[in-house]
């Protein structure tokens, strides 16, 4: 992880992170309605994460954005539960522990914000990410929780924070 910086999102990151997220969706052929790909908030993540009890982390190396991940209090989730959201990495950044570290930073942030559980939504095409979630202690749910608006997702998971 040498040379990788983890920092809070800045307004100037909006275009780069939106482009990175949509690039990942095109790469895995999941660029369709009901996903983050079509979500208008993807173009202004800095603004979205000004919401109380939310945070978004950026990973970068030598000024190059590698990816990001956040915590958001999605409407209608159970009390004490937030959503782990928008964990995406550029192709060259994958498989090096960056995603795992972003996720761990988000776990700590969620605990500091007072959350006891984290929920997430994903897709089968993102199998390596889903495997990472399983290893991190997320368990499968039979249906969606909350109201993310991402009706295209078919994998729902939750993790108890310790």
mmCIF file of C-alpha atoms in Angstrom:
data_model
loop_
_atom_site.group_PDB
_atom_site.id
_atom_site.type_symbol
_atom_site.label_atom_id
_atom_site.label_comp_id
_atom_site.label_asym_id
_atom_site.label_seq_id
_atom_site.Cartn_x
_atom_site.Cartn_y
_atom_site.Cartn_z
ATOM 1 C CA UNK A 1 0.000 0.000 0.000
ATOM 2 C CA UNK A 2 3.063 2.227 -0.196
ATOM 3 C CA UNK A 3 2.434 5.428 -2.061
ATOM 4 C CA UNK A 4 -1.355 5.269 -1.755
ATOM 5 C CA UNK A 5 -3.146 8.125 -0.027
ATOM 6 C CA UNK A 6 -6.655 7.873 1.387
ATOM 7 C CA UNK A 7 -8.476 11.171 1.764
ATOM 8 C CA UNK A 8 -11.959 12.638 1.909
ATOM 9 C CA UNK A 9 -13.636 13.533 -1.381
ATOM 10 C CA UNK A 10 -13.246 17.087 -2.671
ATOM 11 C CA UNK A 11 -15.511 18.949 -5.069
ATOM 12 C CA UNK A 12 -12.820 18.796 -7.765
ATOM 13 C CA UNK A 13 -13.039 14.967 -7.635
ATOM 14 C CA UNK A 14 -16.609 14.848 -8.982
ATOM 15 C CA UNK A 15 -15.799 14.387 -12.692
ATOM 16 C CA UNK A 16 -12.923 11.915 -12.167
ATOM 17 C CA UNK A 17 -14.808 9.625 -9.775
ATOM 18 C CA UNK A 18 -17.983 9.688 -11.888
ATOM 19 C CA UNK A 19 -15.949 8.788 -14.981
ATOM 20 C CA UNK A 20 -14.140 6.010 -13.094
ATOM 21 C CA UNK A 21 -17.420 4.530 -11.793
ATOM 22 C CA UNK A 22 -19.043 4.559 -15.236
ATOM 23 C CA UNK A 23 -15.920 3.048 -16.787
ATOM 24 C CA UNK A 24 -16.181 0.119 -14.355
ATOM 25 C CA UNK A 25 -19.862 -0.343 -15.247
ATOM 26 C CA UNK A 26 -19.070 -0.419 -18.968
ATOM 27 C CA UNK A 27 -16.150 -2.811 -18.379
ATOM 28 C CA UNK A 28 -18.417 -5.319 -16.626
ATOM 29 C CA UNK A 29 -21.351 -4.658 -18.995
ATOM 30 C CA UNK A 30 -23.647 -3.536 -16.192
ATOM 31 C CA UNK A 31 -24.251 -0.025 -17.527
ATOM 32 C CA UNK A 32 -28.014 -0.154 -17.248
ATOM 33 C CA UNK A 33 -30.950 1.528 -15.499
ATOM 34 C CA UNK A 34 -31.495 0.792 -11.839
ATOM 35 C CA UNK A 35 -27.783 1.061 -11.034
ATOM 36 C CA UNK A 36 -25.322 3.743 -9.988
ATOM 37 C CA UNK A 37 -24.452 4.101 -13.693
ATOM 38 C CA UNK A 38 -27.721 5.976 -14.312
ATOM 39 C CA UNK A 39 -28.014 7.575 -10.869
ATOM 40 C CA UNK A 40 -27.768 11.380 -11.233
ATOM 41 C CA UNK A 41 -26.025 11.651 -7.849
ATOM 42 C CA UNK A 42 -22.994 9.903 -9.392
ATOM 43 C CA UNK A 43 -22.090 13.216 -11.053
ATOM 44 C CA UNK A 44 -21.940 15.108 -7.746
ATOM 45 C CA UNK A 45 -20.641 12.736 -5.110
ATOM 46 C CA UNK A 46 -19.022 15.600 -3.224
ATOM 47 C CA UNK A 47 -22.434 17.234 -2.856
ATOM 48 C CA UNK A 48 -24.139 13.965 -1.948
ATOM 49 C CA UNK A 49 -21.635 13.270 0.806
ATOM 50 C CA UNK A 50 -22.224 16.621 2.484
ATOM 51 C CA UNK A 51 -25.242 14.850 4.008
ATOM 52 C CA UNK A 52 -24.893 14.383 7.781
ATOM 53 C CA UNK A 53 -23.686 10.928 8.825
ATOM 54 C CA UNK A 54 -22.067 10.261 5.455
ATOM 55 C CA UNK A 55 -18.478 10.147 4.253
ATOM 56 C CA UNK A 56 -16.703 9.302 0.997
ATOM 57 C CA UNK A 57 -13.054 8.298 0.778
ATOM 58 C CA UNK A 58 -10.815 8.603 -2.282
ATOM 59 C CA UNK A 59 -7.719 6.471 -2.898
ATOM 60 C CA UNK A 60 -5.002 8.019 -5.007
ATOM 61 C CA UNK A 61 -1.367 7.497 -5.891
ATOM 62 C CA UNK A 62 0.896 10.229 -7.238
ATOM 63 C CA UNK A 63 -2.140 12.400 -7.938
ATOM 64 C CA UNK A 64 -3.908 9.650 -9.900
ATOM 65 C CA UNK A 65 -7.347 8.612 -8.646
ATOM 66 C CA UNK A 66 -7.512 4.858 -7.997
ATOM 67 C CA UNK A 67 -11.073 4.675 -6.667
ATOM 68 C CA UNK A 68 -13.366 5.442 -3.801
ATOM 69 C CA UNK A 69 -15.859 4.129 -1.253
ATOM 70 C CA UNK A 70 -18.354 5.676 1.122
ATOM 71 C CA UNK A 71 -20.900 5.378 3.895
ATOM 72 C CA UNK A 72 -24.369 6.814 3.401
ATOM 73 C CA UNK A 73 -27.495 6.816 5.616
ATOM 74 C CA UNK A 74 -29.804 5.460 2.903
ATOM 75 C CA UNK A 75 -33.465 6.196 3.630
ATOM 76 C CA UNK A 76 -35.554 3.444 5.242
ATOM 77 C CA UNK A 77 -32.653 1.319 6.490
ATOM 78 C CA UNK A 78 -33.052 -0.109 10.002
ATOM 79 C CA UNK A 79 -31.965 2.129 12.859
ATOM 80 C CA UNK A 80 -28.206 2.033 13.347
ATOM 81 C CA UNK A 81 -27.596 0.832 9.793
ATOM 82 C CA UNK A 82 -25.933 2.726 6.931
ATOM 83 C CA UNK A 83 -25.032 1.658 3.417
ATOM 84 C CA UNK A 84 -21.522 0.925 2.147
ATOM 85 C CA UNK A 85 -21.718 2.649 -1.223
ATOM 86 C CA UNK A 86 -19.896 3.254 -4.450
ATOM 87 C CA UNK A 87 -16.819 1.078 -3.880
ATOM 88 C CA UNK A 88 -15.159 1.162 -7.275
ATOM 89 C CA UNK A 89 -11.539 0.919 -8.363
ATOM 90 C CA UNK A 90 -9.816 1.494 -11.678
ATOM 91 C CA UNK A 91 -8.671 -1.746 -13.323
ATOM 92 C CA UNK A 92 -4.941 -1.198 -12.566
ATOM 93 C CA UNK A 93 -5.710 -0.629 -8.860
ATOM 94 C CA UNK A 94 -7.528 -3.932 -8.325
ATOM 95 C CA UNK A 95 -6.038 -6.956 -6.581
ATOM 96 C CA UNK A 96 -3.543 -4.932 -4.565
ATOM 97 C CA UNK A 97 -5.466 -4.441 -1.321
ATOM 98 C CA UNK A 98 -6.688 -0.931 -2.131
ATOM 99 C CA UNK A 99 -10.363 -1.903 -2.162
ATOM 100 C CA UNK A 100 -10.005 -3.832 1.074
ATOM 101 C CA UNK A 101 -8.316 -0.860 2.718
ATOM 102 C CA UNK A 102 -11.001 1.561 1.484
ATOM 103 C CA UNK A 103 -13.626 -0.764 2.911
ATOM 104 C CA UNK A 104 -11.820 -0.990 6.263
ATOM 105 C CA UNK A 105 -11.554 2.805 6.447
ATOM 106 C CA UNK A 106 -15.304 2.964 5.811
ATOM 107 C CA UNK A 107 -15.939 0.430 8.593
ATOM 108 C CA UNK A 108 -14.066 2.710 10.996
ATOM 109 C CA UNK A 109 -15.896 5.785 9.714
ATOM 110 C CA UNK A 110 -19.259 4.049 10.143
ATOM 111 C CA UNK A 111 -18.443 3.137 13.741
ATOM 112 C CA UNK A 112 -17.311 6.706 14.476
ATOM 113 C CA UNK A 113 -20.619 7.950 13.031
ATOM 114 C CA UNK A 114 -22.476 5.632 15.425
ATOM 115 C CA UNK A 115 -23.604 2.913 13.015
ATOM 116 C CA UNK A 116 -23.814 -0.710 14.153
ATOM 117 C CA UNK A 117 -24.445 -2.333 10.756
ATOM 118 C CA UNK A 118 -23.535 -1.785 7.141
ATOM 119 C CA UNK A 119 -25.723 -2.844 4.235
ATOM 120 C CA UNK A 120 -24.679 -3.062 0.599
ATOM 121 C CA UNK A 121 -26.104 -3.828 -2.816
ATOM 122 C CA UNK A 122 -24.203 -5.406 -5.683
ATOM 123 C CA UNK A 123 -24.460 -7.433 -8.873
ATOM 124 C CA UNK A 124 -23.315 -10.974 -9.771
ATOM 125 C CA UNK A 125 -21.043 -9.572 -12.493
ATOM 126 C CA UNK A 126 -18.932 -8.028 -9.726
ATOM 127 C CA UNK A 127 -18.015 -11.441 -8.324
ATOM 128 C CA UNK A 128 -14.543 -10.510 -7.064
ATOM 129 C CA UNK A 129 -15.990 -7.610 -5.079
ATOM 130 C CA UNK A 130 -18.742 -9.839 -3.692
ATOM 131 C CA UNK A 131 -16.058 -12.325 -2.600
ATOM 132 C CA UNK A 132 -14.224 -9.502 -0.832
ATOM 133 C CA UNK A 133 -17.459 -8.568 0.963
ATOM 134 C CA UNK A 134 -17.947 -12.187 2.067
ATOM 135 C CA UNK A 135 -14.388 -12.320 3.455
ATOM 136 C CA UNK A 136 -15.041 -9.059 5.317
ATOM 137 C CA UNK A 137 -17.993 -10.625 7.144
ATOM 138 C CA UNK A 138 -20.970 -9.524 5.059
ATOM 139 C CA UNK A 139 -23.787 -12.063 4.907
ATOM 140 C CA UNK A 140 -26.447 -12.410 2.235
ATOM 141 C CA UNK A 141 -29.978 -11.084 2.622
ATOM 142 C CA UNK A 142 -33.033 -12.476 0.809
ATOM 143 C CA UNK A 143 -34.197 -9.028 -0.331
ATOM 144 C CA UNK A 144 -33.252 -5.363 -0.498
ATOM 145 C CA UNK A 145 -33.292 -3.100 2.535
ATOM 146 C CA UNK A 146 -33.864 0.621 2.452
ATOM 147 C CA UNK A 147 -34.635 2.814 -0.504
ATOM 148 C CA UNK A 148 -31.479 3.282 -2.586
ATOM 149 C CA UNK A 149 -33.372 3.475 -5.862
ATOM 150 C CA UNK A 150 -31.023 0.884 -7.371
ATOM 151 C CA UNK A 151 -33.641 -1.648 -8.412
ATOM 152 C CA UNK A 152 -31.195 -3.295 -10.835
ATOM 153 C CA UNK A 153 -29.093 -4.751 -8.016
ATOM 154 C CA UNK A 154 -29.745 -8.396 -7.159
ATOM 155 C CA UNK A 155 -27.290 -9.040 -4.334
ATOM 156 C CA UNK A 156 -27.982 -7.613 -0.883
ATOM 157 C CA UNK A 157 -25.685 -8.086 2.101
ATOM 158 C CA UNK A 158 -25.259 -6.841 5.664
ATOM 159 C CA UNK A 159 -22.420 -6.794 8.187
ATOM 160 C CA UNK A 160 -22.496 -6.216 11.917
ATOM 161 C CA UNK A 161 -19.810 -3.776 13.009
ATOM 162 C CA UNK A 162 -17.851 -4.764 16.088
#
